[in-house]
PDB file of C-alpha atoms in Angstrom:
ATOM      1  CA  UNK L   1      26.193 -53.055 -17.160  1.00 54.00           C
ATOM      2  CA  UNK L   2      28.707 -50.711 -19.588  1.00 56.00           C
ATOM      3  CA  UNK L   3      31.521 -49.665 -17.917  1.00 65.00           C
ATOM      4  CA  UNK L   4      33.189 -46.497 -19.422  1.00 62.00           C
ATOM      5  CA  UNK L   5      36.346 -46.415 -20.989  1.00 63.00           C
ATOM      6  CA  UNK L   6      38.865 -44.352 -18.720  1.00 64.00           C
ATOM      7  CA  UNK L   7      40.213 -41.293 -20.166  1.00 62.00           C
ATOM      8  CA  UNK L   8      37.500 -41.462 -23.034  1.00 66.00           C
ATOM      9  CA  UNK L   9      33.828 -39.307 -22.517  1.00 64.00           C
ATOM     10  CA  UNK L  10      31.122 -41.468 -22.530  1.00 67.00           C
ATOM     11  CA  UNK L  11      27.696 -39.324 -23.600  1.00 70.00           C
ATOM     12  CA  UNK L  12      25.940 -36.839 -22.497  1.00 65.00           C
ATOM     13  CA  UNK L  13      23.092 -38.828 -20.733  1.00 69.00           C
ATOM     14  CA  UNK L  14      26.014 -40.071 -18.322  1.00 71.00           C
ATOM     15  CA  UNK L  15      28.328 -37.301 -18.496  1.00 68.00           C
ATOM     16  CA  UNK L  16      25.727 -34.269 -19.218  1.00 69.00           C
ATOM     17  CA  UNK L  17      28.501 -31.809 -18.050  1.00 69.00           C
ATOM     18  CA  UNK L  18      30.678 -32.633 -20.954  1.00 67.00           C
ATOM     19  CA  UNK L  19      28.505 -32.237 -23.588  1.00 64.00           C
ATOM     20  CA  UNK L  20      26.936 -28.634 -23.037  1.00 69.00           C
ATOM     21  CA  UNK L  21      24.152 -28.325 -25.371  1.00 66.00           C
ATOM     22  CA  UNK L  22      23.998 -24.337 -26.651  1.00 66.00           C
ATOM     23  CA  UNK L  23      20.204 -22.696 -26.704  1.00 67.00           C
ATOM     24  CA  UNK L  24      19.425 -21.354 -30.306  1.00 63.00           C
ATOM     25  CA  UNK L  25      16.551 -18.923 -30.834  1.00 59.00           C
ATOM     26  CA  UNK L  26      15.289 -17.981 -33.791  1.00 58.00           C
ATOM     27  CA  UNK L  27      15.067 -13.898 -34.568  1.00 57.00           C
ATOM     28  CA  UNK L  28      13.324 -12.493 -37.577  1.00 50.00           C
ATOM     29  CA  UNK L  29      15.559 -11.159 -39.584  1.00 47.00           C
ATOM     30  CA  UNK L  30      15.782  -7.271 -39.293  1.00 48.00           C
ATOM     31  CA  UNK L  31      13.415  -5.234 -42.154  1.00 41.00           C
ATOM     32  CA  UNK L  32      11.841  -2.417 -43.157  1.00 43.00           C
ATOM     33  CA  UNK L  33       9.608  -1.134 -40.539  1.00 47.00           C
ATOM     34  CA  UNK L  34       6.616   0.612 -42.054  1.00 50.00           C
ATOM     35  CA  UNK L  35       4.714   3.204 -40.331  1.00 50.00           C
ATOM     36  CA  UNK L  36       1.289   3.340 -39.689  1.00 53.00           C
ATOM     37  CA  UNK L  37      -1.157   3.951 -42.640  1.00 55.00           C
ATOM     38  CA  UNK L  38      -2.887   7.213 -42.284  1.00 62.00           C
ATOM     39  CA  UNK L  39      -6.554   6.744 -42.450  1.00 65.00           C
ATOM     40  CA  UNK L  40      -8.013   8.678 -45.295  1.00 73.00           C
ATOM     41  CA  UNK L  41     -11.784   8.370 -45.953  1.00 80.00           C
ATOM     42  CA  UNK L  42     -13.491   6.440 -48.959  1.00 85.00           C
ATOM     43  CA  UNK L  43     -14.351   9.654 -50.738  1.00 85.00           C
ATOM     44  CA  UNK L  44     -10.343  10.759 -50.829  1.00 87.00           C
ATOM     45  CA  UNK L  45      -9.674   6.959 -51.969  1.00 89.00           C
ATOM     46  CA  UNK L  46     -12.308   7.003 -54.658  1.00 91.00           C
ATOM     47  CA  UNK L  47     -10.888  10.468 -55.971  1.00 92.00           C
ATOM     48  CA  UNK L  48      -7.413   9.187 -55.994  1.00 93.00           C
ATOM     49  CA  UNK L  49      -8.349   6.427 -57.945  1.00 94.00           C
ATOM     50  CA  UNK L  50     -10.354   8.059 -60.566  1.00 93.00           C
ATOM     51  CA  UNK L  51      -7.341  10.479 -60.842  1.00 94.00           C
ATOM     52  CA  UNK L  52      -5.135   7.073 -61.535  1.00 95.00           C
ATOM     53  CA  UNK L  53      -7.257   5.616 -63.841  1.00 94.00           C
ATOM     54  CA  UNK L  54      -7.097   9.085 -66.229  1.00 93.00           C
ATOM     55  CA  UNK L  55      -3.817   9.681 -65.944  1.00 92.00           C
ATOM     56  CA  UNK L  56      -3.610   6.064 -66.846  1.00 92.00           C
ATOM     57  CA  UNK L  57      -5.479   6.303 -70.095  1.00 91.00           C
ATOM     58  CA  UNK L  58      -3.870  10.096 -70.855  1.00 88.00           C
ATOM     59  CA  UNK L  59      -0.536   7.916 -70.607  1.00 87.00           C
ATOM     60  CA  UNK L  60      -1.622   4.860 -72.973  1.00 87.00           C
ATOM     61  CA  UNK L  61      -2.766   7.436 -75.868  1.00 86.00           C
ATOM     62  CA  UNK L  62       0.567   9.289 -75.381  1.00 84.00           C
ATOM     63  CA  UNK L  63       2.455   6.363 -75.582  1.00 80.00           C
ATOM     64  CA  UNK L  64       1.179   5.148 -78.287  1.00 80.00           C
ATOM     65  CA  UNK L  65       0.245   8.752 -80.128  1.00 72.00           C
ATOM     66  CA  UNK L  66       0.747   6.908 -83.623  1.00 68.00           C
ATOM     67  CA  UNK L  67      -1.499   4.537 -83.400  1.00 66.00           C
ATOM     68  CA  UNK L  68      -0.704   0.859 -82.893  1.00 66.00           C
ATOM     69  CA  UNK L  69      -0.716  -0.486 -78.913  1.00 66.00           C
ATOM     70  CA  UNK L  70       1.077  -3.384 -78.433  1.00 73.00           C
ATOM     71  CA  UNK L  71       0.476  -3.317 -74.505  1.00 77.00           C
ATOM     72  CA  UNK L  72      -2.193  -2.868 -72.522  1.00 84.00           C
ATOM     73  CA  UNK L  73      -3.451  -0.415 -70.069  1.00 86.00           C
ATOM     74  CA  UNK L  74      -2.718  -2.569 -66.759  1.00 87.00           C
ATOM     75  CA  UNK L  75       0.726  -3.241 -68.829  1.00 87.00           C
ATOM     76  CA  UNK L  76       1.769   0.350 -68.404  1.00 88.00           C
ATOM     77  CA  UNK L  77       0.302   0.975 -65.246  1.00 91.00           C
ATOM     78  CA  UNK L  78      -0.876  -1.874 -63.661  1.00 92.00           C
ATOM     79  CA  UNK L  79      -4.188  -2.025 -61.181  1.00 93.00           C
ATOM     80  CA  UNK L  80      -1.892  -3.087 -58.848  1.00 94.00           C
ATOM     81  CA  UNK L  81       0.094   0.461 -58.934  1.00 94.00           C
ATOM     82  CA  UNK L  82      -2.966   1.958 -58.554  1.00 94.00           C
ATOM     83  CA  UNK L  83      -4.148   0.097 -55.390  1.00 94.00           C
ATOM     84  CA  UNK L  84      -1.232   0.446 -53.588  1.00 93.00           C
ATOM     85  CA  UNK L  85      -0.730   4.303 -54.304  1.00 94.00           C
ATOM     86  CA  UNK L  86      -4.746   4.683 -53.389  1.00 92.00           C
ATOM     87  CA  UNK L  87      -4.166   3.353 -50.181  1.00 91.00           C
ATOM     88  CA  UNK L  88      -0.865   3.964 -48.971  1.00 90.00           C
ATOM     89  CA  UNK L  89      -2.150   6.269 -46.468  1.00 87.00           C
ATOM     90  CA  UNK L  90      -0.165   9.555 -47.450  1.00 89.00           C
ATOM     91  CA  UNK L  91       0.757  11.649 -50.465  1.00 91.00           C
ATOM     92  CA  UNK L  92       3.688  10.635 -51.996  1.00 93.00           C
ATOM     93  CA  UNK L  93       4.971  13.759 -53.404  1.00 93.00           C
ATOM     94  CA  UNK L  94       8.792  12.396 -54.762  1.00 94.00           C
ATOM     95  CA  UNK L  95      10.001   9.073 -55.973  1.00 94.00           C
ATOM     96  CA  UNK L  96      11.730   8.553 -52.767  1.00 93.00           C
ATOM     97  CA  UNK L  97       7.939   8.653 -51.362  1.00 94.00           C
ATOM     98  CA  UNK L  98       6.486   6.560 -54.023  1.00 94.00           C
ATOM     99  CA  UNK L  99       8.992   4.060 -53.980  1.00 92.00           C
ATOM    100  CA  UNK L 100       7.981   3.460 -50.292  1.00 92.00           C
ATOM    101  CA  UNK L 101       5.097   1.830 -51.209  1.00 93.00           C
ATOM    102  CA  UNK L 102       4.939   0.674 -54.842  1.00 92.00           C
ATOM    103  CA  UNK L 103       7.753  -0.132 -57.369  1.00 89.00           C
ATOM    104  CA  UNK L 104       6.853   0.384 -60.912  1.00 91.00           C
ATOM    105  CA  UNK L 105       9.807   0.728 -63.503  1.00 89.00           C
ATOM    106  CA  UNK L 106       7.470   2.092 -66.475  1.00 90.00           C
ATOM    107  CA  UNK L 107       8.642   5.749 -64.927  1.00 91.00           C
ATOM    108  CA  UNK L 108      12.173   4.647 -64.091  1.00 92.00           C
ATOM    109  CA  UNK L 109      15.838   5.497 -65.803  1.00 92.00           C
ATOM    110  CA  UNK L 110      17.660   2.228 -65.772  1.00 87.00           C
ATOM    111  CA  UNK L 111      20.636   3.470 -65.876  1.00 90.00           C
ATOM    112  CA  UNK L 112      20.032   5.971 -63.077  1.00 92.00           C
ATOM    113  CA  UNK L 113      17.249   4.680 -60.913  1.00 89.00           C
ATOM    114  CA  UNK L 114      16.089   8.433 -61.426  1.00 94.00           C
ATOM    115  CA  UNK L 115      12.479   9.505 -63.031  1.00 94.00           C
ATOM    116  CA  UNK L 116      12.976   9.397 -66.817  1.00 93.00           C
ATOM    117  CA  UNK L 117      10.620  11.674 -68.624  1.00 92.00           C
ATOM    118  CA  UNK L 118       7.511   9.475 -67.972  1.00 91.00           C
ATOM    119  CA  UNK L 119       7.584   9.651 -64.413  1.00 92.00           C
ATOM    120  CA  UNK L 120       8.378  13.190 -64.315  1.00 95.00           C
ATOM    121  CA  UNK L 121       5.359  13.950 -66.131  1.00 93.00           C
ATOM    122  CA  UNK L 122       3.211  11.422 -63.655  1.00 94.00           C
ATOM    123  CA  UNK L 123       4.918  13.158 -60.205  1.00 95.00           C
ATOM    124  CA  UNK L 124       4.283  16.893 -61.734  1.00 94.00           C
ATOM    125  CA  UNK L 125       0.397  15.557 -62.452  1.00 94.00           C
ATOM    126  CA  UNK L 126       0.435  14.199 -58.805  1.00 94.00           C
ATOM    127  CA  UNK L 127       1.348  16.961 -57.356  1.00 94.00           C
ATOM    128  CA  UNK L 128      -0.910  19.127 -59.212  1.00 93.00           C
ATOM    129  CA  UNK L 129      -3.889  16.729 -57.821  1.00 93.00           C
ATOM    130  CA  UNK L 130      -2.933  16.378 -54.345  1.00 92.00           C
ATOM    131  CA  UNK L 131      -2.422  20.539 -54.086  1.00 92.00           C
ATOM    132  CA  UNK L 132      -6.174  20.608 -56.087  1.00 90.00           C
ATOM    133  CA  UNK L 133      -7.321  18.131 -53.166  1.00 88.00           C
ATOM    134  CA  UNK L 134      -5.892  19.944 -50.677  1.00 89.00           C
ATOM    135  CA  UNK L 135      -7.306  23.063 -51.519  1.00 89.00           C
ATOM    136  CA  UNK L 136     -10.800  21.358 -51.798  1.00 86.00           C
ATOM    137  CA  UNK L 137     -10.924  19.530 -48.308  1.00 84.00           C
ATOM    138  CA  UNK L 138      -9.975  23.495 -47.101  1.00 86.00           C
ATOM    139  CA  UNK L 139     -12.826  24.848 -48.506  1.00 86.00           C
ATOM    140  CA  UNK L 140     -14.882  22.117 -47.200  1.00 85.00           C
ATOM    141  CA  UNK L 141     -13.695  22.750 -43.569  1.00 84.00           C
ATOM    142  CA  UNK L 142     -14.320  26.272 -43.746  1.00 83.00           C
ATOM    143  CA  UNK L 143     -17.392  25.969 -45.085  1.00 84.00           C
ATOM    144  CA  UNK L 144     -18.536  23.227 -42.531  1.00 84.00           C
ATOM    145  CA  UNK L 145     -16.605  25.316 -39.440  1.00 83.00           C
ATOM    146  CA  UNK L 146     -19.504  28.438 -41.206  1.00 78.00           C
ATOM    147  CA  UNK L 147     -21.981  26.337 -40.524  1.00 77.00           C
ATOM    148  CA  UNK L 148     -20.909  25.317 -37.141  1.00 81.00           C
ATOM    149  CA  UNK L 149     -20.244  28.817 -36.277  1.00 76.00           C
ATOM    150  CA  UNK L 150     -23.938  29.445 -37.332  1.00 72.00           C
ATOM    151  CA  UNK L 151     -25.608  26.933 -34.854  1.00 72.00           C
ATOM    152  CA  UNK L 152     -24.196  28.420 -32.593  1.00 76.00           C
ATOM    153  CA  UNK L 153     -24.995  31.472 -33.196  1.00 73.00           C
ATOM    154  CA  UNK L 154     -28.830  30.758 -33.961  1.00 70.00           C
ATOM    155  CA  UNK L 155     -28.943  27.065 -32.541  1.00 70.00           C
ATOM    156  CA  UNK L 156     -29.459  24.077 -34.170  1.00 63.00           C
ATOM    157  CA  UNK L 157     -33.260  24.050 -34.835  1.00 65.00           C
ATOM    158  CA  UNK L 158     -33.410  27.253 -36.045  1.00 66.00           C
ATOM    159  CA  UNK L 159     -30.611  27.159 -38.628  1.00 60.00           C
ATOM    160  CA  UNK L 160     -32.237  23.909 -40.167  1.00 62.00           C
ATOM    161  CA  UNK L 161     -35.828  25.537 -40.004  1.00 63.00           C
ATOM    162  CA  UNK L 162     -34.470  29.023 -41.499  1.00 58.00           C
ATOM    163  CA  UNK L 163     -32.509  26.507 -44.524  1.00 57.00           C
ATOM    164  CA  UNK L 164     -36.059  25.295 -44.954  1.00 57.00           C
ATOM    165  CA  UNK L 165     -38.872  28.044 -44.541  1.00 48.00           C
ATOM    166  CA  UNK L 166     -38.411  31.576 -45.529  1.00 50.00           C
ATOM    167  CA  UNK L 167     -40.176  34.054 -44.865  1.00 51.00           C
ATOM    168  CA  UNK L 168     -40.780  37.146 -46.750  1.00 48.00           C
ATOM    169  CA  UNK L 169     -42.443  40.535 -45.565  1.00 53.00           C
ATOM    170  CA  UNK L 170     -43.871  42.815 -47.588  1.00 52.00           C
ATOM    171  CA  UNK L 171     -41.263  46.430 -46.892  1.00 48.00           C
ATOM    172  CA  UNK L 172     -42.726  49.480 -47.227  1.00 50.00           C
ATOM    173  CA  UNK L 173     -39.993  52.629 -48.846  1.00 48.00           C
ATOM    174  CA  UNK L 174     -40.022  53.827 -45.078  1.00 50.00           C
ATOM    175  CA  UNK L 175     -39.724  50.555 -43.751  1.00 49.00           C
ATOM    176  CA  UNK L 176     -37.079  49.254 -45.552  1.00 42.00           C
ATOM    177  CA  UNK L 177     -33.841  51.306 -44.841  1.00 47.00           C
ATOM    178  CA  UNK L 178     -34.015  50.207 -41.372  1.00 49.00           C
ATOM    179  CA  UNK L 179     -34.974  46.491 -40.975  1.00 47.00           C
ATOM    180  CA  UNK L 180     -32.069  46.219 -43.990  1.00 45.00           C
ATOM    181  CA  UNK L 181     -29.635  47.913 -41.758  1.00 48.00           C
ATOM    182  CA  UNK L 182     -30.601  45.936 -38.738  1.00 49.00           C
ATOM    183  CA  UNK L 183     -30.135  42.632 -40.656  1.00 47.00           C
ATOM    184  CA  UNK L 184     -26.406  43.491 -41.795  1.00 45.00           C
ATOM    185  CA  UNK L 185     -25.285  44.162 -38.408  1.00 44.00           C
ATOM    186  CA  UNK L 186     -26.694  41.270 -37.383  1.00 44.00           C
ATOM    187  CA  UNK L 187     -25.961  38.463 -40.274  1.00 44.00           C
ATOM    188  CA  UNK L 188     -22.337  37.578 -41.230  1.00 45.00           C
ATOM    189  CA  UNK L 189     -21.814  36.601 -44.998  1.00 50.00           C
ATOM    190  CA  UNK L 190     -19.661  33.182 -46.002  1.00 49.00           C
ATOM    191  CA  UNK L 191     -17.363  35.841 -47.555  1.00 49.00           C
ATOM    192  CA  UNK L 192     -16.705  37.940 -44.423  1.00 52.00           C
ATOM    193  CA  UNK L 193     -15.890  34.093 -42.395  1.00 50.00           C
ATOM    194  CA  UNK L 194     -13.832  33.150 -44.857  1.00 49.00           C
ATOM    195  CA  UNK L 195     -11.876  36.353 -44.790  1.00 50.00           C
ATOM    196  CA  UNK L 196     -11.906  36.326 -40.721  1.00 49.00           C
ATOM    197  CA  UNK L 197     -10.488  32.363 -40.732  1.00 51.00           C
ATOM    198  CA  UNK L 198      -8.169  32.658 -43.473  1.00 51.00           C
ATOM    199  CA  UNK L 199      -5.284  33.056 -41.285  1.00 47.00           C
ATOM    200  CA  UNK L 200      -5.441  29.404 -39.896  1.00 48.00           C
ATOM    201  CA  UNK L 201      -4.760  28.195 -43.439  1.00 45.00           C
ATOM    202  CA  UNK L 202      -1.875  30.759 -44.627  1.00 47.00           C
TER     203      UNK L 202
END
């Protein structure tokens, strides 16, 4: 049997206390923390996109105005670009936006890191799209909160059925005047909604 040495440590199966073993964990290394994607529907995607793509092509025959073309059109902006601004869930309105979720140096000063003349032409054209689809999708939710009003108004079946069957009546001169009247007091125009909702989108 091994006797130990005096005054010398043996190991740490017979001397465990000497020979402290320290725990290690591993930690992932601190990041950038991205937030949560906004959902946006297909139709927004698919308009983005298209808006992309002809800005992409505007920019190709611009940058090559003489003639020529030594790069292609996923060179200058590739479909990768496009993807990740489509779906980034948000409207990146600045570089400091953009460069959140894509990096593409084709709009980029090198010297300064700051939007050379290229990308302020792209962010301007952005900016101009995103107020455009703004403005759309606000229409669109007056127009469907119109038609909500009017079910109510009417109910359901009868909206549909008067969108579907009209009826006319012969008016006589003496007739007329009246049931006309009684149909304006009585029927709201898009217009007059429009003008009475307006103040929820100042």
């Amino acid at each position: 049997m091994y006797k130990p040495i005096p005054a010398i440590w043996c190991c740490d199966n017979c001397q465990p206390a000497r020979f402290t073993v320290e725990n290690v964990y591993n930690m992932d290394a601190p990041g950038l923390r991205c937030g949560k994607k906004k959902k946006i529907s297909k139709a927004e995607e698919a308009a983005v996109r298209a808006f992309l793509n002809e800005w992409r092509d505007v920019l190709y025959h611009e940058f090559y105005s003489s003639g020529g073309g030594g790069l292609s059109l996923a060179t200058l902006m590739s479909n990768k670009v496009i993807e990740q601004i489509m779906t980034c869930g948000e409207q990146p309105r600045s570089l400091t936006e953009l460069a959140r979720h894509t990096q593409w140096a084709l709009i980029l000063d090198h010297n300064t890191s700051q939007l050379n003349s290229w990308g302020e032409k792209f962010m301007a054209a952005l900016n101009n799209f995103y107020d455009q689809l703004e403005l759309r999708e606000a229409r669109e939710q007056v127009a469907q909160a119109y038609i909500d009003w009017m079910k109510e108004i009417i109910g359901a079946e009868e909206f549909y059925r008067a969108n579907t069957l009209k009826d006319f009546t012969n008016l006589t001169p003496s007739t007329y005047n009246s049931d006309a009247e009684e149909d304006c007091h009585n029927m709201i125009t898009i217009k007059d909604f429009i003008i009475l909702t307006s103040k929820e989108y100042d």
